[in-house]
C-alpha positions as a Python dict, from the first residue, in 0.01 Angstrom:
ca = {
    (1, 'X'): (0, 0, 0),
    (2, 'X'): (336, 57, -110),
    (3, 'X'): (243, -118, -511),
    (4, 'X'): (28, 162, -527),
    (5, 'X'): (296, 455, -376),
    (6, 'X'): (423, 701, -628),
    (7, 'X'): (829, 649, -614),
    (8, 'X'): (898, 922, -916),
    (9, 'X'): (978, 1143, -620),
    (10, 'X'): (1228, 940, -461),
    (11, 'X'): (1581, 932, -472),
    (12, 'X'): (1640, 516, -544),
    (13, 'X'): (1971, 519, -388),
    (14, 'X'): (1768, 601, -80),
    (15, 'X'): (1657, 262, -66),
    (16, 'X'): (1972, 99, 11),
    (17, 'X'): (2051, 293, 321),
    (18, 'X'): (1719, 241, 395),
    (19, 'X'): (1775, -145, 424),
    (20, 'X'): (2095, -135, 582),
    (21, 'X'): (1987, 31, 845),
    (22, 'X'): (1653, -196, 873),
    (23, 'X'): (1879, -491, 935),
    (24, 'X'): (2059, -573, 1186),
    (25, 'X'): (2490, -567, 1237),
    (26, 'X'): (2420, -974, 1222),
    (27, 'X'): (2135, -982, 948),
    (28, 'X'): (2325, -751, 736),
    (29, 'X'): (2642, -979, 747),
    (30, 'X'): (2476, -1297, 684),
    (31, 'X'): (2334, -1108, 387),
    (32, 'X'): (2645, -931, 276),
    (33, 'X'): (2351, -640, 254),
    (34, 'X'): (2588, -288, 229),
    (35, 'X'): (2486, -36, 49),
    (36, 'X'): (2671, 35, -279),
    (37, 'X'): (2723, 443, -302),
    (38, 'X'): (2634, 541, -698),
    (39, 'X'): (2991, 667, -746),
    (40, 'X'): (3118, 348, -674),
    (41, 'X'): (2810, 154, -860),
    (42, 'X'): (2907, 402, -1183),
    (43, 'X'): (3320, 261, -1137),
    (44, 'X'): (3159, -83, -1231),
    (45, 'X'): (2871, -11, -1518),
    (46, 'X'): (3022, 253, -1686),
    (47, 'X'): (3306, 95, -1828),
    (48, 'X'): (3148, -262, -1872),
    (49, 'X'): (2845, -153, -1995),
    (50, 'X'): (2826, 209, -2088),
    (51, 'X'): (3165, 261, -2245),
    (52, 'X'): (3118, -50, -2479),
    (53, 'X'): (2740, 38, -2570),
    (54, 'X'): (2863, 422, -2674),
    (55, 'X'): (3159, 323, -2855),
    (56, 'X'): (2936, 116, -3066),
    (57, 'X'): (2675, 390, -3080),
    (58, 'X'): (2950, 611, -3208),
    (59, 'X'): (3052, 386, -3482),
    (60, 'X'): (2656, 375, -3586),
    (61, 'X'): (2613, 751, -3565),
    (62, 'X'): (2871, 819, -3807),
    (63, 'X'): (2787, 599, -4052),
    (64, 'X'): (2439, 699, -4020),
    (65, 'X'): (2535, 1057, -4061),
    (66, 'X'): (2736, 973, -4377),
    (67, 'X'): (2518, 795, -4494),
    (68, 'X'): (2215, 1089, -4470),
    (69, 'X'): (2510, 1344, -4586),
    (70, 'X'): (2517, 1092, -4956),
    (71, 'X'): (2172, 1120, -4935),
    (72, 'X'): (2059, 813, -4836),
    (73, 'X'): (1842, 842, -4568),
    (74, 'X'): (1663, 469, -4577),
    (75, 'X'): (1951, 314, -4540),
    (76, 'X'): (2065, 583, -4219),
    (77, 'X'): (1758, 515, -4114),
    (78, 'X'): (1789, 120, -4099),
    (79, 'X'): (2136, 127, -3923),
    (80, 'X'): (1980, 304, -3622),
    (81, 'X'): (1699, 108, -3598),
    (82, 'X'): (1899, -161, -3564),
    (83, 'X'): (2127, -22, -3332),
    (84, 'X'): (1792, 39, -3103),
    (85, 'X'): (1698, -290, -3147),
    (86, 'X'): (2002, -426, -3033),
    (87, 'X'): (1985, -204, -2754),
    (88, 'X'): (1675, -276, -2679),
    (89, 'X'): (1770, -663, -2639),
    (90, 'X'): (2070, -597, -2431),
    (91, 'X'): (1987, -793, -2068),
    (92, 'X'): (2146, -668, -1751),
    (93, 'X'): (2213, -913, -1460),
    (94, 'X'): (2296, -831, -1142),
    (95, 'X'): (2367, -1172, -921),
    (96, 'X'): (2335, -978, -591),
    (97, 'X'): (2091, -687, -665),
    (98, 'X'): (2046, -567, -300),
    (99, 'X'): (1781, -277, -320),
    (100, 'X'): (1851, -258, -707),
    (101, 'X'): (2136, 41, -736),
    (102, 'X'): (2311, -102, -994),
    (103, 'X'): (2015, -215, -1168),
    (104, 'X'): (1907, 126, -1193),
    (105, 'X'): (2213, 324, -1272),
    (106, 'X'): (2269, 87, -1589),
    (107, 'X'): (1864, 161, -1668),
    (108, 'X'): (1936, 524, -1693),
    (109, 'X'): (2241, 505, -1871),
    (110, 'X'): (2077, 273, -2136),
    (111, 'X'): (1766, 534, -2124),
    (112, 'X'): (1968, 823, -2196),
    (113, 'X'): (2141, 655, -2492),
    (114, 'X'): (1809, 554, -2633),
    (115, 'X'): (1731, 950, -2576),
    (116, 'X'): (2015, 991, -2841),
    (117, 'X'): (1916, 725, -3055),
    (118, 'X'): (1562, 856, -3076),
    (119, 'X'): (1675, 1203, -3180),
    (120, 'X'): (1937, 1134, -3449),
    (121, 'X'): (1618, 932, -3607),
    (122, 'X'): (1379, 1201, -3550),
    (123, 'X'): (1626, 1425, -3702),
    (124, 'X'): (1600, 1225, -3989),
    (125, 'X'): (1234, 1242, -3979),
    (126, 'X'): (1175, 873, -3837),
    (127, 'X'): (929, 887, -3516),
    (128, 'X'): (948, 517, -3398),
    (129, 'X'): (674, 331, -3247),
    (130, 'X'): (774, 262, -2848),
    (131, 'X'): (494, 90, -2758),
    (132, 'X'): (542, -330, -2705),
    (133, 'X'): (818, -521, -2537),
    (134, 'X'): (1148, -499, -2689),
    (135, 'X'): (1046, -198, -2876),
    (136, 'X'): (1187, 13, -2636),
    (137, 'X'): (1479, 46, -2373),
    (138, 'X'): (1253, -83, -2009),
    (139, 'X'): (1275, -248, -1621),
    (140, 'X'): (1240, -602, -1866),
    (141, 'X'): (1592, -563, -1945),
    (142, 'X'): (1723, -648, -1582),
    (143, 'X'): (1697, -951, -1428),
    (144, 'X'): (1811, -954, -1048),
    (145, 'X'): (1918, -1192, -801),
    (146, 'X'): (1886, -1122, -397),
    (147, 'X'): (1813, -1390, -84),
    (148, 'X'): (1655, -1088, 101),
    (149, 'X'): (1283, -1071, 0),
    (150, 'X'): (1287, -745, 154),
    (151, 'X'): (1576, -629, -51),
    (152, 'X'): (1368, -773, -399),
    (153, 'X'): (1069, -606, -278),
    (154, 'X'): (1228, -270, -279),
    (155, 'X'): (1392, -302, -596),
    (156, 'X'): (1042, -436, -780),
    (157, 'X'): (869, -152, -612),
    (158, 'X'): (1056, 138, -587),
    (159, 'X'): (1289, 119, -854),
    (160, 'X'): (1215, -105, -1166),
    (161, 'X'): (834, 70, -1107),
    (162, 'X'): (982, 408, -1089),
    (163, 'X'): (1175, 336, -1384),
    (164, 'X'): (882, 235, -1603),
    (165, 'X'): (737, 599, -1595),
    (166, 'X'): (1064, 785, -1713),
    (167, 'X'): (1149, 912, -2005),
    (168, 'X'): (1519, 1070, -2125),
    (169, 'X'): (1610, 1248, -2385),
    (170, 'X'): (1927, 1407, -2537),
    (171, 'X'): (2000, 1665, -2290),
    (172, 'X'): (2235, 1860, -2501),
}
């Protein structure tokens, strides 16, 4: 059964090809079903949802960082809490998900940042519960629209399933 499939190992871009090719020239016209390369998937989410996120995040780390430098580490604390709970309720939409590309690529960009979030407040000794919707960054965040049942299934399965297993951190 594929529910029951471990995807961890599996490139999700694969999926996209995947369904292309599963289609035929006709299908895959009615559709509009092409797949969307990552490089070209990153041109769109990066600067209208990445680049906006981290410039905020920037703002919030220095304050936060000031504000543990005066020695006020409650109130550093509650500024990147709140940060992570906005970022936590940010919602992704993609009106023509396809096999989920873009659904993923913004995932994993919002993960990482969370990774960063998560270690600034550790640094500060704060170990936040995850546990719970809207507690942490997760597949709930997207919402995705695509005619091609096939297409959704993918996405659900391999992807947004995949997704709920990782975890990122700061890699620096």
């Amino acid at each position: 059964m594929p529910q029951k499939a471990d995807w961890s190992a599996v490139e999700p871009a694969i999926f996209g090809t995947l369904l292309e090719r599963a289609l035929d020239k006709d299908e895959r016209a009615r559709l509009g079903a092409h797949y969307t390369p990552r490089a070209y998937v990153e041109r769109l989410v990066l600067p209208t949802i990445v680049e906006p996120l981290r410039a905020d995040w920037e703002a919030v780390k220095a304050a936060a960082v000031e504000l543990a430098d005066a020695g006020d580490k409650a109130a550093a604390i509650s500024e990147l809490r709140r940060f992570h709970a906005n970022l936590c309720g940010t919602t992704i939409l993609d009106p023509a998900c396809g096999t989920g590309n873009f659904l993923y690529v913004a995932l994993e960009h919002l993960k990482r940042l969370e990774g960063e979030i998560l270690d600034l407040l550790a640094s500060l000794g704060e170990m936040p519960t995850l546990e719970g919707p809207g507690l942490s960054v997760d597949p709930h965040q997207l919402l995705g629209i695509e005619a091609n049942p096939r297409a959704a299934a993918i996405t659900e399965l391999g992807v947004v399933d995949r997704l709920s297993a990782m975890a990122f951190s700061n890699p620096s």
